[in-house]
Structure formats: C-alpha cells, structure tokens
PDB file of C-alpha atoms in Angstrom:
ATOM      1  CA  MET P   1      58.871  56.767 193.671  1.00  0.00           C
ATOM      2  CA  ARG P   2      60.898  56.753 196.966  1.00  0.00           C
ATOM      3  CA  PHE P   3      60.459  55.172 200.582  1.00  0.00           C
ATOM      4  CA  GLY P   4      61.047  57.816 202.502  1.00  0.00           C
ATOM      5  CA  SER P   5      64.549  58.600 200.801  1.00  0.00           C
ATOM      6  CA  LEU P   6      64.812  55.341 199.877  1.00  0.00           C
ATOM      7  CA  PRO P   7      65.492  54.569 196.310  1.00  0.00           C
ATOM      8  CA  THR P   8      62.095  52.369 195.049  1.00  0.00           C
ATOM      9  CA  VAL P   9      61.133  50.824 191.761  1.00  0.00           C
ATOM     10  CA  GLY P  10      57.976  48.761 190.849  1.00  0.00           C
ATOM     11  CA  VAL P  11      58.692  45.262 188.945  1.00  0.00           C
ATOM     12  CA  ASP P  12      57.631  46.686 185.658  1.00  0.00           C
ATOM     13  CA  ALA P  13      61.334  48.940 185.935  1.00  0.00           C
ATOM     14  CA  LEU P  14      63.316  45.631 185.711  1.00  0.00           C
ATOM     15  CA  THR P  15      65.119  44.063 183.236  1.00  0.00           C
ATOM     16  CA  SER P  16      66.956  40.659 182.995  1.00  0.00           C
ATOM     17  CA  GLU P  17      70.117  42.410 183.246  1.00  0.00           C
ATOM     18  CA  ASP P  18      69.560  43.354 186.345  1.00  0.00           C
ATOM     19  CA  PHE P  19      71.117  41.915 189.187  1.00  0.00           C
ATOM     20  CA  LEU P  20      68.198  40.997 192.157  1.00  0.00           C
ATOM     21  CA  LEU P  21      68.963  40.014 195.707  1.00  0.00           C
ATOM     22  CA  ASP P  22      65.734  37.982 197.520  1.00  0.00           C
ATOM     23  CA  VAL P  23      65.911  38.328 200.986  1.00  0.00           C
ATOM     24  CA  ARG P  24      62.797  36.201 202.168  1.00  0.00           C
ATOM     25  CA  GLU P  25      63.497  33.017 204.479  1.00  0.00           C
ATOM     26  CA  ASN P  26      64.574  29.446 202.681  1.00  0.00           C
ATOM     27  CA  ASP P  27      60.890  27.959 202.907  1.00  0.00           C
ATOM     28  CA  GLU P  28      59.588  31.381 200.767  1.00  0.00           C
ATOM     29  CA  TRP P  29      62.784  31.200 198.957  1.00  0.00           C
ATOM     30  CA  GLU P  30      62.085  27.380 197.597  1.00  0.00           C
ATOM     31  CA  ALA P  31      58.416  27.177 197.191  1.00  0.00           C
ATOM     32  CA  GLY P  32      58.923  30.106 194.187  1.00  0.00           C
ATOM     33  CA  HIS P  33      61.734  33.029 193.083  1.00  0.00           C
ATOM     34  CA  ALA P  34      62.954  35.163 190.466  1.00  0.00           C
ATOM     35  CA  GLU P  35      65.443  32.957 188.141  1.00  0.00           C
ATOM     36  CA  GLY P  36      68.797  34.269 188.815  1.00  0.00           C
ATOM     37  CA  ALA P  37      68.553  35.993 192.105  1.00  0.00           C
ATOM     38  CA  LEU P  38      70.714  35.602 195.196  1.00  0.00           C
ATOM     39  CA  HIS P  39      69.350  34.251 197.681  1.00  0.00           C
ATOM     40  CA  ILE P  40      70.266  35.343 201.172  1.00  0.00           C
ATOM     41  CA  PRO P  41      67.963  35.499 203.874  1.00  0.00           C
ATOM     42  CA  MET P  42      67.433  38.765 206.266  1.00  0.00           C
ATOM     43  CA  SER P  43      67.782  36.517 209.274  1.00  0.00           C
ATOM     44  CA  GLU P  44      71.363  35.649 207.913  1.00  0.00           C
ATOM     45  CA  PHE P  45      72.324  38.600 205.985  1.00  0.00           C
ATOM     46  CA  VAL P  46      74.946  40.239 207.868  1.00  0.00           C
ATOM     47  CA  ALA P  47      76.923  37.048 208.403  1.00  0.00           C
ATOM     48  CA  ARG P  48      76.548  36.513 204.945  1.00  0.00           C
ATOM     49  CA  TYR P  49      76.746  39.763 203.540  1.00  0.00           C
ATOM     50  CA  GLY P  50      80.294  38.885 201.395  1.00  0.00           C
ATOM     51  CA  GLU P  51      77.837  36.220 199.711  1.00  0.00           C
ATOM     52  CA  LEU P  52      76.336  39.663 198.269  1.00  0.00           C
ATOM     53  CA  THR P  53      79.832  41.749 197.605  1.00  0.00           C
ATOM     54  CA  GLU P  54      81.357  38.541 195.788  1.00  0.00           C
ATOM     55  CA  ALA P  55      78.501  38.151 193.184  1.00  0.00           C
ATOM     56  CA  ALA P  56      77.098  41.764 192.779  1.00  0.00           C
ATOM     57  CA  PRO P  57      78.130  43.521 189.896  1.00  0.00           C
ATOM     58  CA  GLU P  58      80.858  46.359 190.207  1.00  0.00           C
ATOM     59  CA  ASP P  59      79.181  49.720 190.369  1.00  0.00           C
ATOM     60  CA  GLY P  60      76.087  48.322 189.894  1.00  0.00           C
ATOM     61  CA  LYS P  61      72.983  48.607 191.262  1.00  0.00           C
ATOM     62  CA  VAL P  62      71.068  45.696 193.506  1.00  0.00           C
ATOM     63  CA  TYR P  63      67.581  45.389 193.603  1.00  0.00           C
ATOM     64  CA  VAL P  64      66.480  43.737 196.953  1.00  0.00           C
ATOM     65  CA  LEU P  65      63.227  41.454 196.881  1.00  0.00           C
ATOM     66  CA  CYS P  66      61.082  40.107 199.712  1.00  0.00           C
ATOM     67  CA  ARG P  67      57.622  39.401 199.245  1.00  0.00           C
ATOM     68  CA  VAL P  68      56.032  42.736 199.897  1.00  0.00           C
ATOM     69  CA  GLY P  69      58.707  45.319 200.503  1.00  0.00           C
ATOM     70  CA  GLY P  70      59.298  45.568 204.033  1.00  0.00           C
ATOM     71  CA  ARG P  71      61.923  43.542 204.843  1.00  0.00           C
ATOM     72  CA  SER P  72      63.739  44.268 201.415  1.00  0.00           C
ATOM     73  CA  ALA P  73      63.592  48.164 202.367  1.00  0.00           C
ATOM     74  CA  GLN P  74      65.347  47.654 205.296  1.00  0.00           C
ATOM     75  CA  VAL P  75      68.050  45.698 203.783  1.00  0.00           C
ATOM     76  CA  ALA P  76      68.174  47.605 200.911  1.00  0.00           C
ATOM     77  CA  GLN P  77      68.640  50.750 203.296  1.00  0.00           C
ATOM     78  CA  TYR P  78      71.502  48.854 204.882  1.00  0.00           C
ATOM     79  CA  LEU P  79      73.002  48.453 201.690  1.00  0.00           C
ATOM     80  CA  ILE P  80      73.172  52.336 201.505  1.00  0.00           C
ATOM     81  CA  GLN P  81      74.495  52.399 204.363  1.00  0.00           C
ATOM     82  CA  GLN P  82      77.542  50.328 203.613  1.00  0.00           C
ATOM     83  CA  GLY P  83      78.379  52.297 200.636  1.00  0.00           C
ATOM     84  CA  LEU P  84      76.384  50.092 197.655  1.00  0.00           C
ATOM     85  CA  ASP P  85      73.836  51.071 195.102  1.00  0.00           C
ATOM     86  CA  ALA P  86      70.939  49.351 196.363  1.00  0.00           C
ATOM     87  CA  VAL P  87      67.421  50.023 195.457  1.00  0.00           C
ATOM     88  CA  ASN P  88      63.937  48.442 197.240  1.00  0.00           C
ATOM     89  CA  VAL P  89      61.698  46.634 194.836  1.00  0.00           C
ATOM     90  CA  ASP P  90      58.059  48.074 195.912  1.00  0.00           C
ATOM     91  CA  GLY P  91      55.615  45.073 196.195  1.00  0.00           C
ATOM     92  CA  GLY P  92      58.296  42.259 196.234  1.00  0.00           C
ATOM     93  CA  MET P  93      57.768  39.071 194.996  1.00  0.00           C
ATOM     94  CA  GLN P  94      53.997  39.493 195.490  1.00  0.00           C
ATOM     95  CA  ALA P  95      54.039  41.490 192.616  1.00  0.00           C
ATOM     96  CA  TRP P  96      57.189  40.173 190.482  1.00  0.00           C
ATOM     97  CA  GLU P  97      53.932  37.251 190.296  1.00  0.00           C
ATOM     98  CA  ALA P  98      51.604  39.524 189.466  1.00  0.00           C
ATOM     99  CA  ALA P  99      53.139  41.279 186.652  1.00  0.00           C
ATOM    100  CA  GLY P 100      53.479  37.867 185.263  1.00  0.00           C
ATOM    101  CA  ARG P 101      57.000  37.547 185.846  1.00  0.00           C
ATOM    102  CA  PRO P 102      58.088  33.928 185.780  1.00  0.00           C
ATOM    103  CA  VAL P 103      58.648  32.257 189.157  1.00  0.00           C
ATOM    104  CA  SER P 104      60.688  29.564 189.297  1.00  0.00           C
ATOM    105  CA  ASP P 105      60.901  26.770 192.348  1.00  0.00           C
ATOM    106  CA  GLY P 106      64.257  25.986 191.462  1.00  0.00           C
ATOM    107  CA  LYS P 107      63.937  22.570 190.190  1.00  0.00           C
ATOM    108  CA  GLY P 108      62.600  23.371 186.698  1.00  0.00           C
ATOM    109  CA  GLY P 109      58.949  23.657 187.524  1.00  0.00           C
ATOM    110  CA  ALA P 110      56.874  26.547 188.158  1.00  0.00           C
ATOM    111  CA  GLY P 111      56.863  27.960 191.742  1.00  0.00           C
ATOM    112  CA  THR P 112      54.480  30.007 193.250  1.00  0.00           C
ATOM    113  CA  VAL P 113      54.841  33.302 195.897  1.00  0.00           C
ATOM    114  CA  ILE P 114      54.056  32.723 199.734  1.00  0.00           C
TER     115      ILE P 114
END
C-alpha cells in the first residue's frame, strides 16, 4: 500500500527485528510506546536528526510511527529525501495497540496510546 509515492506498511507487516522511529510528542510517548522504538518528536526532528542516523541500521529500513500516520508520513518523506529507506506505518500507534501489540509506559507497566 502506498500513500502517494510514499512506501507504507500496516503494523501486521512489522516484526520485532524492525527498526521503529516514533515521532510523537513527549506526552504521547510517555503514555505508551512500542518497546525498543527510538523516540524523536517531530517538533525536534531536524535538530536531532543525527540521533537517528547513529541508531538506524546501516542499509536498513526505518519504520516511522506516530498516532495515526499523518506526522509519520511527513517524517518518512523527509527521510526519503535525505536518502534513507523510510516506510510510513499506516494507522500508527492506534493500529499497533488495536492489533494487540504491546504498549509500554517505559516504567515496566502497560502503556496506553493517547
């Protein structure tokens, strides 16, 4: 499935090996996120871009998540323009939670998607 020319996947296509980038804001992240995801809020993304390039797998895909898929689509498009292999996750964390994927509060408890 494609969003315009943007590569897009559903959460069902993701595995535990995939590199996730969560671009939601801090309050959303703290309420609940996918374990192991890298968190760089969209509002800080350009300034913190180096954190992604250090953490992302070399020659690997970056799966970009937000709440429903709008912000992540913008960030994925930006990453593609920078030459990275980025994929937007359709439905974002709402779809992740609805699919029964684990959501963490980062403190060892169950999180929630806000």
